[in-house]
Coordinates of C-alpha atoms and ligand atoms in Angstrom, one line a residue:
M6 CA 188.2 71.5 34.9
I7 CA 186.0 70.8 38.0
G8 CA 186.9 72.2 41.4
I9 CA 185.3 70.9 44.5
I10 CA 185.1 73.0 47.6
G11 CA 184.5 70.7 50.6
G12 CA 182.7 72.0 53.6
S13 CA 182.3 70.7 57.1
G14 CA 183.1 67.0 57.2
I15 CA 184.4 66.9 53.7
Y16 CA 188.2 67.3 53.9
D17 CA 189.2 65.0 51.1
I18 CA 187.8 63.1 48.1
E19 CA 187.6 59.3 48.3
G20 CA 189.1 57.3 45.4
L21 CA 191.2 60.2 44.2
T22 CA 194.4 58.9 42.5
D23 CA 197.7 60.6 41.3
I24 CA 197.2 63.0 44.2
K25 CA 199.4 66.1 44.9
W26 CA 198.8 69.0 47.3
K27 CA 200.1 72.2 45.7
A28 CA 200.0 75.6 47.4
I29 CA 198.8 78.4 45.0
S30 CA 199.5 82.0 45.9
S31 CA 197.0 84.7 45.2
P32 CA 197.2 88.5 45.2
F33 CA 194.1 88.4 47.4
G34 CA 195.9 86.7 50.3
T35 CA 196.1 83.1 51.6
P36 CA 193.6 80.5 50.5
S37 CA 192.2 78.1 53.2
D38 CA 194.7 75.4 52.2
A39 CA 196.8 74.1 49.4
L40 CA 194.8 72.6 46.5
L41 CA 194.6 68.9 46.2
Y42 CA 195.1 67.8 42.6
G43 CA 194.0 64.3 41.6
K44 CA 192.1 62.0 39.2
L45 CA 188.6 60.6 39.9
N46 CA 187.3 58.1 37.4
G47 CA 190.3 59.1 35.2
Q48 CA 189.2 62.8 35.3
Q49 CA 191.5 65.5 36.6
L50 CA 190.0 67.6 39.3
V51 CA 191.0 70.0 42.1
F52 CA 189.8 69.9 45.7
L53 CA 189.9 72.6 48.3
P54 CA 188.8 72.1 52.0
R55 CA 187.0 75.3 52.7
H56 CA 187.9 75.4 56.4
G57 CA 191.4 74.0 55.8
R58 CA 192.5 70.5 56.7
G59 CA 191.6 69.9 60.4
H60 CA 188.8 72.6 60.1
K61 CA 190.9 75.5 61.4
L62 CA 189.0 78.4 59.9
S63 CA 185.7 79.8 61.1
P64 CA 183.2 80.8 58.3
G65 CA 184.1 84.5 58.9
E66 CA 187.8 83.9 58.8
I67 CA 187.9 82.2 55.4
N68 CA 189.6 84.2 52.7
Y69 CA 186.9 83.5 50.0
R70 CA 188.6 85.8 47.5
A71 CA 191.9 84.0 47.7
N72 CA 190.1 80.6 47.5
I73 CA 188.2 81.5 44.3
D74 CA 191.2 83.3 42.8
A75 CA 193.4 80.2 43.5
L76 CA 190.9 77.9 41.8
K77 CA 190.7 80.2 38.8
R78 CA 194.5 80.2 38.6
A79 CA 194.5 76.4 38.7
G80 CA 192.3 76.3 35.6
V81 CA 189.0 75.5 37.3
T82 CA 185.9 76.4 35.3
D83 CA 183.2 74.6 37.3
I84 CA 182.9 74.8 41.0
L85 CA 181.0 72.2 43.0
S86 CA 180.4 73.4 46.5
V87 CA 179.5 70.9 49.2
S88 CA 178.1 72.3 52.5
A89 CA 176.4 71.4 55.7
V90 CA 173.2 73.3 56.3
G91 CA 170.3 73.5 58.8
S92 CA 166.8 72.9 57.6
L93 CA 164.1 75.6 57.8
K94 CA 161.3 73.4 56.5
E95 CA 159.8 70.3 58.1
S96 CA 159.9 68.5 54.7
L97 CA 163.7 68.9 54.4
K98 CA 164.8 66.2 56.8
P99 CA 168.3 65.7 58.0
G100 CA 170.1 63.6 55.3
T101 CA 168.4 65.5 52.4
F102 CA 170.6 67.0 49.7
V103 CA 169.4 70.3 48.3
I104 CA 170.7 71.8 45.1
V105 CA 170.6 75.5 46.1
D106 CA 169.4 78.0 43.6
Q107 CA 168.8 81.2 45.6
Y108 CA 170.5 83.1 48.5
I109 CA 169.6 85.7 51.0
D110 CA 172.7 87.3 52.3
R111 CA 172.8 88.2 56.0
T112 CA 176.6 88.1 56.3
V113 CA 178.1 91.3 57.7
Q114 CA 181.9 91.2 57.7
R115 CA 183.3 89.6 54.6
E116 CA 185.1 90.9 51.5
R117 CA 182.4 90.1 48.9
S118 CA 183.9 91.5 45.7
F119 CA 187.2 91.3 43.8
F120 CA 186.4 94.8 42.3
G121 CA 186.4 98.4 43.6
K122 CA 189.3 100.7 44.4
G123 CA 190.2 101.5 40.8
C124 CA 188.1 99.0 38.8
V125 CA 184.4 98.9 39.6
A126 CA 182.1 96.1 38.3
H127 CA 178.5 95.0 38.8
V128 CA 177.6 91.5 37.8
S129 CA 174.1 90.0 37.8
M130 CA 173.2 87.8 40.8
A131 CA 169.5 87.3 39.8
Y132 CA 170.3 83.6 39.3
P133 CA 173.2 83.1 41.7
T134 CA 174.1 79.5 40.9
C135 CA 174.8 78.0 37.5
R136 CA 171.6 76.7 36.2
R137 CA 173.3 74.4 33.6
L138 CA 175.6 72.8 36.2
S139 CA 172.8 72.5 38.9
H140 CA 170.5 70.9 36.4
L141 CA 173.2 68.5 35.3
I142 CA 174.0 67.5 38.9
H143 CA 170.3 66.9 39.6
E144 CA 169.9 64.7 36.5
V145 CA 173.0 62.7 37.0
S146 CA 172.2 62.1 40.7
R147 CA 168.7 61.0 39.8
Q148 CA 170.0 58.5 37.3
A149 CA 172.5 57.2 39.9
G150 CA 169.6 56.7 42.4
I151 CA 170.8 59.6 44.7
E152 CA 167.9 61.7 45.7
T153 CA 168.5 65.5 45.5
V154 CA 166.0 68.3 45.8
P155 CA 166.2 70.7 42.8
G156 CA 166.2 74.3 44.1
G157 CA 166.1 75.9 47.5
T158 CA 166.8 79.2 49.1
Y159 CA 169.9 79.3 51.3
L160 CA 170.0 81.9 54.1
A161 CA 173.6 82.9 54.5
M162 CA 174.3 84.0 58.1
E163 CA 177.5 85.4 59.6
G164 CA 177.9 83.0 62.5
P165 CA 179.9 81.4 63.9
Q166 CA 177.2 81.1 66.6
F167 CA 174.0 79.4 65.4
S168 CA 170.8 81.5 65.1
T169 CA 168.5 82.6 67.8
H170 CA 165.0 81.2 67.8
A171 CA 163.6 84.5 66.7
E172 CA 166.0 84.7 63.8
S173 CA 165.3 81.2 62.8
E174 CA 161.5 81.9 62.7
M175 CA 162.1 85.1 60.8
Y176 CA 164.1 83.2 58.1
R177 CA 161.2 80.7 57.9
S178 CA 158.7 83.5 57.4
W179 CA 160.9 84.6 54.5
N180 CA 160.3 81.1 53.0
C181 CA 164.0 80.2 53.1
D182 CA 164.7 76.5 52.9
V183 CA 168.1 76.0 54.4
I184 CA 170.6 78.0 56.5
G185 CA 174.4 78.0 56.4
M186 CA 177.4 80.3 56.9
T187 CA 179.7 79.9 53.9
N188 CA 178.0 80.0 50.4
I189 CA 178.1 83.8 50.5
P190 CA 180.4 85.4 49.4
E191 CA 181.6 82.2 47.6
A192 CA 178.8 82.2 45.0
K193 CA 179.1 86.0 44.4
L194 CA 182.9 85.8 43.9
A195 CA 182.6 82.7 41.6
R196 CA 180.2 84.8 39.4
E197 CA 182.6 87.7 39.3
A198 CA 185.4 85.3 38.3
E199 CA 183.2 84.0 35.5
M200 CA 183.1 80.5 36.9
C201 CA 180.1 78.2 37.0
Y202 CA 179.1 77.5 40.6
A203 CA 176.7 74.8 41.9
S204 CA 176.0 74.1 45.6
I205 CA 175.0 70.8 47.2
A206 CA 173.7 71.5 50.6
M207 CA 173.5 68.5 53.0
V208 CA 170.8 69.0 55.6
T209 CA 172.3 68.1 59.0
D210 CA 169.8 69.5 61.5
Y211 CA 166.5 71.4 62.0
D212 CA 168.3 74.6 63.3
C213 CA 166.4 75.7 66.4
W214 CA 162.9 76.4 65.3
H215 CA 161.6 72.8 65.3
P216 CA 159.6 72.0 68.4
E217 CA 161.3 68.6 68.8
H218 CA 164.8 69.9 68.1
D219 CA 165.2 73.1 70.1
Q220 CA 168.9 73.5 69.5
V221 CA 171.7 72.6 67.1
T222 CA 175.0 71.1 68.2
V223 CA 178.2 70.4 66.3
Q224 CA 178.1 66.8 67.6
Q225 CA 174.7 66.3 66.0
I226 CA 175.9 67.8 62.7
I227 CA 179.0 65.6 62.6
R228 CA 176.9 62.5 63.3
I229 CA 174.6 63.2 60.3
L230 CA 177.5 64.2 58.1
T231 CA 179.3 61.0 58.9
E232 CA 176.1 59.0 58.1
N233 CA 175.9 60.8 54.7
A234 CA 179.5 61.2 53.8
S235 CA 179.5 58.1 51.5
K236 CA 176.4 59.4 49.6
A237 CA 178.1 62.8 49.1
Q238 CA 181.3 61.1 47.9
K239 CA 179.3 58.9 45.5
L240 CA 177.5 61.9 44.1
V241 CA 180.8 63.7 43.5
K242 CA 182.2 60.6 41.7
E243 CA 179.1 60.3 39.5
V244 CA 179.1 64.0 38.4
V245 CA 182.7 64.5 37.5
L246 CA 182.6 62.9 34.0
P247 CA 179.3 64.4 32.8
V248 CA 180.4 67.8 34.1
D249 CA 183.7 67.6 32.3
S250 CA 182.2 66.5 29.0
D251 CA 179.2 68.8 28.9
S252 CA 179.4 70.4 25.4
S253 CA 177.2 73.3 26.3
A254 CA 179.6 74.5 29.1
S255 CA 181.7 76.8 26.9
S256 CA 178.7 78.9 26.0
C257 CA 177.3 79.0 29.6
S258 CA 176.3 82.6 30.6
C259 CA 178.3 82.3 33.8
R260 CA 181.5 82.3 31.7
F261 CA 180.6 85.7 30.3
A262 CA 179.4 87.4 33.5
L263 CA 181.9 90.3 33.2
E264 CA 181.0 91.0 29.5
N265 CA 179.2 94.3 30.3
A266 CA 179.9 94.6 34.0
I267 CA 183.0 96.8 34.3
I268 CA 182.0 100.5 34.6
T269 CA 185.3 102.2 35.3
S270 CA 186.7 103.7 32.0
P271 CA 189.9 102.1 30.8
E272 CA 191.9 105.4 31.4
N273 CA 190.8 105.6 35.0
R274 CA 191.5 102.1 36.0
D275 CA 194.2 101.6 38.7
P276 CA 197.1 99.6 37.2
D277 CA 197.8 97.8 40.6
K278 CA 194.1 96.7 40.7
I279 CA 194.2 95.5 37.1
R280 CA 197.3 93.4 37.9
Q281 CA 195.5 91.9 40.9
L282 CA 192.6 91.0 38.7
D283 CA 194.7 89.2 36.1
A284 CA 193.2 85.8 36.7
V285 CA 189.7 86.7 37.7
A286 CA 189.0 89.3 35.0
G287 CA 191.9 88.7 32.5
R288 CA 189.5 87.7 29.7
V289 CA 187.7 91.1 29.7
L290 CA 190.6 93.4 30.9
K291 CA 192.9 92.2 28.1
K292 CA 190.4 93.7 25.6
G293 CA 191.1 97.2 27.1
Ligands
LIG16 C1 180.1 72.4 61.6 S1 178.6 73.2 61.7 C2 178.6 74.8 61.1 C3 179.5 75.0 59.9 O1 179.1 74.0 58.9 C4 178.8 74.7 57.7 O2 180.0 74.8 57.0 P1 180.2 74.4 55.4 O3 179.2 75.3 54.6 O4 181.6 74.7 55.1 O5 179.8 73.0 55.3 C5 178.2 76.0 58.1 O6 178.2 77.0 57.1 C6 179.2 76.4 59.2 O7 180.4 76.9 58.8
LIG17 N1 171.6 75.2 61.7 C1 172.7 75.7 61.1 N2 172.9 77.0 61.0 C2 173.9 77.5 60.3 N3 174.9 76.7 59.7 C3 174.7 75.4 59.7 N4 175.4 74.4 59.2 C4 174.8 73.2 59.6 N5 173.7 73.5 60.3 C5 173.6 74.8 60.4

């Protein structure tokens, strides 16, 4: 099942039928909101507003572990993240949609793993988004006439303040493409939970490096988001069916990320931690 995490400006899904909000409890704490269940094009999906309805949570206040755990408990296998980002390249103009394929993590105060304290695991983050899902989204959007840029490096900053000019220039010198505050630790946790994760980043501004746009404002971001909301909603509508019917999904490597990742020997694992990991790592922990 597909799970959509909506970022700034995306607090519901247009055209969703048979809708029901349902709160899911998680041993990792409180998710950003209840999950919205519904059908789009006849296809069941789940939606979670990342900042909560009404945008009540700052990027650093979001319980990313509870969000991913709740989606996993709801039966989600494929996560489609939709986010607002600043552009670090002249060519990525406001309004552009980038399908992110790499991250640089500059966040500092977030829980970024389900593991540790009695069950240690190390998953690969070499390719941090699902290449199968990202490719599918790019292909489907191309066929639907929605332009997306395949691939881009997302600089994940702590926020909530926007970057200084010196930071923005440094990220540009690192060849980053876009900047945002939320995809990390989301992508890391989705990988640990063996879920496929793709990220559609909607460029809303030029951050503060651009000589003609020397600062970012929320007002400017919301204006661009509003202008592009229908394009984002159309993209979501187009991808739901192909994602749900992709026959190669069950053998996708993301679904086996924990296969050789847990290093704590079975006799030394903490039973409370193992119980907490029942949804995230149940597939491998059941094997002993
Ligand atoms: C409203 S501007 C800054 C805010 O927007 C982005 O959020 P999201 O990724 O959830 O769309 C950015 O990361 C900041 O949290
Ligand atoms: N310039 C920017 N920096 C960080 N997060 C953002 N989200 C949208 N624009 C942003």
